[in-house]
Amino acid sequence: MRIPRRPLLLLLLTAAVAPGVAAQTAVPVATPAPAFIAPKIDVFKELRVISGISVAPGGDLVFVGSDAKIHRTDASGSEKWAYPVGDLGRAYPVITPQGGVIAASYDDTVYALDAAGKLQWKLKLDGDVFATPALRPDGSVIVATAGGTVHAIGADGKTLWTYKVGAPVFSSPAIALDGTIYFGAQNNRLYALNPDGSAKWAYRAGSLVFSSPALDADGNIYFGSSDRRIHSVAPDGKPRWTVLTGLFVNASPIVTSGGLIVVGSYDGKLYALNAAGETVWTYTAGQPIAASAVELEGGTVIVPDLGGTLQALSRSGQLLWTIPTGKKIDVALSVSDQGSLYFVTQGGALNIITKQRPLAVGPWTTFHARSDAWGRALSAQDTQALTQARRAAATAPLAQLKPATPAAITPAATAPRPGTPTATTPTAPKPATPATGTSTTPAPTATQKPGATTQPGVTTAPTATTPPAKPPVATQPATPPAPVLTPAQLAARAATQARVQDQQVFLPLADAAGALRLPVRAVTVRTATLDVAGQRVPVNLRSIGGQPYVSLAELASLPDVAAALVAAPAPAVTLTRAGQATTFALNVPALVPLTHGKEYTDVLPR
């Protein structure tokens, strides 16, 4: 079998660890060791929870079970009442200021119950309700359906207005302070409606929008898309920026108390961006992230991944502790004002960790903005009330976390570990903590309806974000001062410092990026962000000898970069970008020889 030249090159650059098997991921990244021993799970109950968990101000929990009932329990999971509905549902129930519950299920119906679990009203809609409803200040709710309609329902259960989207909606609506309603749809658009249901504007992303929007203090909107990008749109519908990730972004962002936008991607990374779209830090979880993060008071960010691991990070993105459950977690944590953490693993088991910090008070520090799932921006009055409600838990003495074993937290030469950023870090991270909600939206099972409706003017997402360019970061000897090196000289120096680990070739980040004329926007102990053809592209790093290194495979796989092996006059690798070729004097086949194996097993003798 003949292997085409480019796949052969990538095979050499990412030499397989088993005969005949090529790595699917360009650079496998070691999961960093936690700095502390995780807090223990205080309560574990098999409650068959299937929706997100909403938490009332007093600590009660409300959720939909796989038994097709709406349940209300106390803070420890002991049931107070249950109300049967026509089907199960994954949307978070909304808890009203009066203690009532508004919940939806896959029987196309919205239910309103009082605090004691008695039915107040129910309303049949035009399709399954996957998205969590949003509660308006007047008591009305905004509900979006898989049938492609957004409904405004009054506090008495009567329909106020409807808006025909023409495509299923799995994105939970978010309501701004001025009453504008934002949501994404399966026609690749983010919509903005006026409070009366009339169209305000629509913004076109590059693919489906499962992610639910989050709002910052200035009213800017943030969401993810299956186009692999994190999008930011201004309140007037104008694009602000996009940031490319490695895979689709179905999780819903959060906006932390410090103004960071934090969201996970199916590429297994959690991204923390500032309001300008610049990467502040990136954390590699190692498994796809479908749920939102949460930010606790004090800056800790907690996010689960689909591999079933709960991960707590510091405000600068360094790993504090993990709880591996071995069961998928696709719904974000819920946090009570009293400082209890709730999460659900596959199969519906409720896990509770008590005596922690409450949610941070910020623009959108959890999925749907609040623990009671209102889904609207905080007013000054809301902020004051939440600060007061969480004060006791925010200031209570906490048990000291015990450090992990020294071997677990000592940085290793072959894999990045949490710690002080290397000397090439351009700027220190801002003191802000990521927090994000959860995306509980399952993939659509219904066929999109072709309904043709009149839509507002659609703004298309920008194809790239181009911040002011910064010069490449290059490490220069302290004495004597060295002259500015040309790209060819940087490539030559990078090649002399190349290292081979785990059957991969690594080059020093500063020299390699400089040789390719790629500005380095941000560096952490595990990742760097490069400007490539106007896109901000994250790359994984490895600490070797205390310096950040990037794999040759990552460089060869960057957008707008073409790679080729050169045999004469001497073995080398040429990376071409924007019409400019850069040659690294590396004999890749000799550095990472392929392991030969039989293509077929031996024929069994008769």
CSV table of C-alpha atoms in Angstrom, one decimal, residues 126-127 146-148 166-168 447-452:
chain,number,residue,atom,x,y,z
A,126,ASP,CA,-45.4,22.4,19.6
A,127,GLY,CA,-42.4,20.1,20.4
A,146,ALA,CA,-37.6,21.5,19.3
A,147,GLY,CA,-40.5,22.3,17.1
A,148,GLY,CA,-38.8,25.6,16.3
A,166,GLY,CA,-38.1,27.6,11.6
A,167,ALA,CA,-35.4,25.3,13.2
A,168,PRO,CA,-35.2,23.3,16.4
A,447,THR,CA,-35.9,16.3,11.7
A,448,GLN,CA,-35.6,20.0,11.3
A,449,LYS,CA,-38.8,21.6,10.1
A,450,PRO,CA,-38.4,23.5,6.8
A,451,GLY,CA,-40.7,26.4,8.0
A,452,ALA,CA,-39.9,29.5,6.0
